[in-house]
Coordinates of C-alpha atoms in Angstrom, one line a residue:
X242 CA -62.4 -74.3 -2.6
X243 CA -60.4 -75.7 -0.3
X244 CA -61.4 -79.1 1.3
X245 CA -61.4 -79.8 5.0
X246 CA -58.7 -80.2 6.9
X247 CA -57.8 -81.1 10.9
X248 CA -55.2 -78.4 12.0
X249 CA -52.7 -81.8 12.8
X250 CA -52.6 -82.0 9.2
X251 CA -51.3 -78.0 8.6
X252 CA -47.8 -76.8 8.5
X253 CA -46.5 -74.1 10.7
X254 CA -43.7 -72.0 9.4
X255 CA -41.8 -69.2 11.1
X256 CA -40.0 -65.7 9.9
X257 CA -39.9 -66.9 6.2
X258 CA -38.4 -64.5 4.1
X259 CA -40.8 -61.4 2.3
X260 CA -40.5 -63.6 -1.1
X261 CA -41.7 -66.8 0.8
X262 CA -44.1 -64.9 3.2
X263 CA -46.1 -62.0 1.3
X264 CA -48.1 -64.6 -1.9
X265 CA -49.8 -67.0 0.9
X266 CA -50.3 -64.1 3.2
X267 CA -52.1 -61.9 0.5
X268 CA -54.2 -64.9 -0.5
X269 CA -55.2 -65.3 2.9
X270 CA -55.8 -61.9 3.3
X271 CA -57.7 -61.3 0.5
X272 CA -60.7 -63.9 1.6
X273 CA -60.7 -63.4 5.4
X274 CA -61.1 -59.9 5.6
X275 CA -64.3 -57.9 4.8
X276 CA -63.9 -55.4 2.2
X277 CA -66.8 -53.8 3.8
X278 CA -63.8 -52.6 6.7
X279 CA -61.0 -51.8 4.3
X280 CA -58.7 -53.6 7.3
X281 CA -56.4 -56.0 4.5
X282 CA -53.3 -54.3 4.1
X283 CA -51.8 -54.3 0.3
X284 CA -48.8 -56.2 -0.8
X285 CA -46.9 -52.6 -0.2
X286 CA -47.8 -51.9 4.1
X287 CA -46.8 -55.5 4.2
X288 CA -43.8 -55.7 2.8
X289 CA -42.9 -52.9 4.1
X290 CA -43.7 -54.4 7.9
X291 CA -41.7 -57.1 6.7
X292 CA -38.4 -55.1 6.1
X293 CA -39.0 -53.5 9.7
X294 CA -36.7 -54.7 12.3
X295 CA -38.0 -57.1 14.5
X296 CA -40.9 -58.1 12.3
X297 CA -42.3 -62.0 13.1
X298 CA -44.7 -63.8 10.5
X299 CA -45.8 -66.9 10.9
X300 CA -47.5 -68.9 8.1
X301 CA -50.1 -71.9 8.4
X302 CA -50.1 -74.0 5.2
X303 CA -52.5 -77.2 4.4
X304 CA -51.3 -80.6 3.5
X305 CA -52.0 -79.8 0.3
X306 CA -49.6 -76.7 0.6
X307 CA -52.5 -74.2 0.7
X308 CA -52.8 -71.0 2.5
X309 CA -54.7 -71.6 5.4
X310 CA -53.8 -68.6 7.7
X311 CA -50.8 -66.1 8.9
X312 CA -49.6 -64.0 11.7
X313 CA -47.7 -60.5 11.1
X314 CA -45.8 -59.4 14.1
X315 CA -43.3 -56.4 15.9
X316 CA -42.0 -56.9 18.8
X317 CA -40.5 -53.8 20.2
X318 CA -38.1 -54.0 23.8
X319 CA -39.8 -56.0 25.8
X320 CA -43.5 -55.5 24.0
X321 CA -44.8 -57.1 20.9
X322 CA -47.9 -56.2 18.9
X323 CA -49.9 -58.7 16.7
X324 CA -50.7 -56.3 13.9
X325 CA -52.5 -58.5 11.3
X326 CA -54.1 -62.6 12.2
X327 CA -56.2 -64.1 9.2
X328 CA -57.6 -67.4 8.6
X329 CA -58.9 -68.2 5.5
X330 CA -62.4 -68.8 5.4
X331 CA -62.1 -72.8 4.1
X332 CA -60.4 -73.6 7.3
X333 CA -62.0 -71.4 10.1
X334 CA -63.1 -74.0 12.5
X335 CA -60.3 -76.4 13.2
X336 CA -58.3 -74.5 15.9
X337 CA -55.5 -72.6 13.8
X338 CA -55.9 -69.1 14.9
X339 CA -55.6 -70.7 18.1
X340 CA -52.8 -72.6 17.4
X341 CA -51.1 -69.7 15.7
X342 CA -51.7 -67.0 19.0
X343 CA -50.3 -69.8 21.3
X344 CA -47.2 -70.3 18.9
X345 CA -47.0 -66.3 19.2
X346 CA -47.0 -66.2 22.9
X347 CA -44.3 -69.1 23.0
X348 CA -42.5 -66.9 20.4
X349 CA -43.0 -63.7 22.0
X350 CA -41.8 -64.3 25.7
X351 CA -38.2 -66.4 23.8
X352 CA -37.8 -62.9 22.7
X353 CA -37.8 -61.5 26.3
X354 CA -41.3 -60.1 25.9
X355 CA -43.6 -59.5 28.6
X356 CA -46.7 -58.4 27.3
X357 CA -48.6 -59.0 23.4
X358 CA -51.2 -56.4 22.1
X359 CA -53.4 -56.2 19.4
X360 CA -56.0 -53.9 18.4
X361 CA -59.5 -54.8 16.9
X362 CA -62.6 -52.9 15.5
X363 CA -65.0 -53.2 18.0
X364 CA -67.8 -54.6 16.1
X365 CA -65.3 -57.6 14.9
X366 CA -66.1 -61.2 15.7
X367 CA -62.9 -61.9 16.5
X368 CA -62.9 -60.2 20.0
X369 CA -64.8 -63.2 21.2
X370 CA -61.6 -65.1 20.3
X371 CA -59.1 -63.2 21.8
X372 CA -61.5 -63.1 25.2
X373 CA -61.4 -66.8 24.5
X374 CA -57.8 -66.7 24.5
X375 CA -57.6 -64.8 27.7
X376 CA -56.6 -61.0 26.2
X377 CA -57.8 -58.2 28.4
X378 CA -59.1 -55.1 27.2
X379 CA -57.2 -52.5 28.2
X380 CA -58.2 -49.6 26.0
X381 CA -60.8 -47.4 23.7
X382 CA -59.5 -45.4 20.9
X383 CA -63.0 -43.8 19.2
X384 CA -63.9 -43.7 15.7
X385 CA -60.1 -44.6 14.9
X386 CA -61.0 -47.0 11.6
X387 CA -62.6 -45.9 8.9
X388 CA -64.7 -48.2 6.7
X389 CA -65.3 -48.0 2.8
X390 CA -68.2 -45.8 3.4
X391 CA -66.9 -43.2 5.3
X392 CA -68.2 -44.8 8.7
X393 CA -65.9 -44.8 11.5
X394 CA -65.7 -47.6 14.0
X395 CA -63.9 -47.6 17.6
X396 CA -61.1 -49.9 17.9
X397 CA -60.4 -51.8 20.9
X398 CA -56.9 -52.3 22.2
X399 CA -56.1 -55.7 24.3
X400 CA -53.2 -56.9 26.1
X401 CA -52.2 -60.5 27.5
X402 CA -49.2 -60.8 29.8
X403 CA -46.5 -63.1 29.3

């Protein structure tokens, strides 16, 4: 178990390379999501993201150099979609998804972006957070995930302007 960290004390790394990127990411992965929602990706859709044009990651590592949290990007003419955000469990609570989103905007609008989106299940947690961080909802797609059990769940689509 990771011990507690401030997020001063994290390192932010940018568009590492699929060998550098995919082994912190997985680990991360693997404890933030709930396999109840079958939402993690495996090493393969991720690597294969990662070979895409235009694909962004960024990584969040502890002082200790452990995984703490990640961002998987596209950005696409003058759009760019967060596809995956994970913190690990140990270090929810100390401002790095925050930290990371506001990196991504910075990111995003160098790139000649003018709008982010990202898509969440609509009974996830994390839409407080991206309200928080001033995304607007801007769209319904119904019953589009499907979780282990064969139960569907909308997915809601938001959108922040750069």
């Amino acid at each position: 178990m990771a011990s507690k960290h401030k997020p001063a004390l994290f390192d932010f790394y940018d568009d590492l390379v699929a060998d550098d990127f995919l082994n912190p990411a997985m680990a991360v992965m693997q404890e933030a999501f709930d396999p109840q929602f079958g939402e993690a990706w495996n090493y393969m859709q991720t690597l294969s993201m990662l070979a895409m044009p235009l694909s962004h990651n960024q990584i969040a590592l502890s002082q200790d150099g452990e995984p703490a949290a990640f961002t998987l990007s596209r950005a696409v003419a003058d759009e760019e979609e967060l596809l995956l955000i994970a913190v690990h469990p140990d270090f929810r609570g100390y401002g790095i998804g925050q930290i990371l989103i506001s990196r991504l905007l910075r990111q995003s609008r160098s790139r000649g972006c003018t709008k982010l989106f990202l898509e969440v299940r609509h009974n996830n947690n994390a839409r407080e957070f991206y309200e928080k961080m001033q995304f607007k909802q801007i769209g319904k797609r119904p019953s589009y995930y499907k979780g282990k059990d064969g139960e569907t769940f909308d997915a809601i689509t938001y959108s922040y302007k750069l």
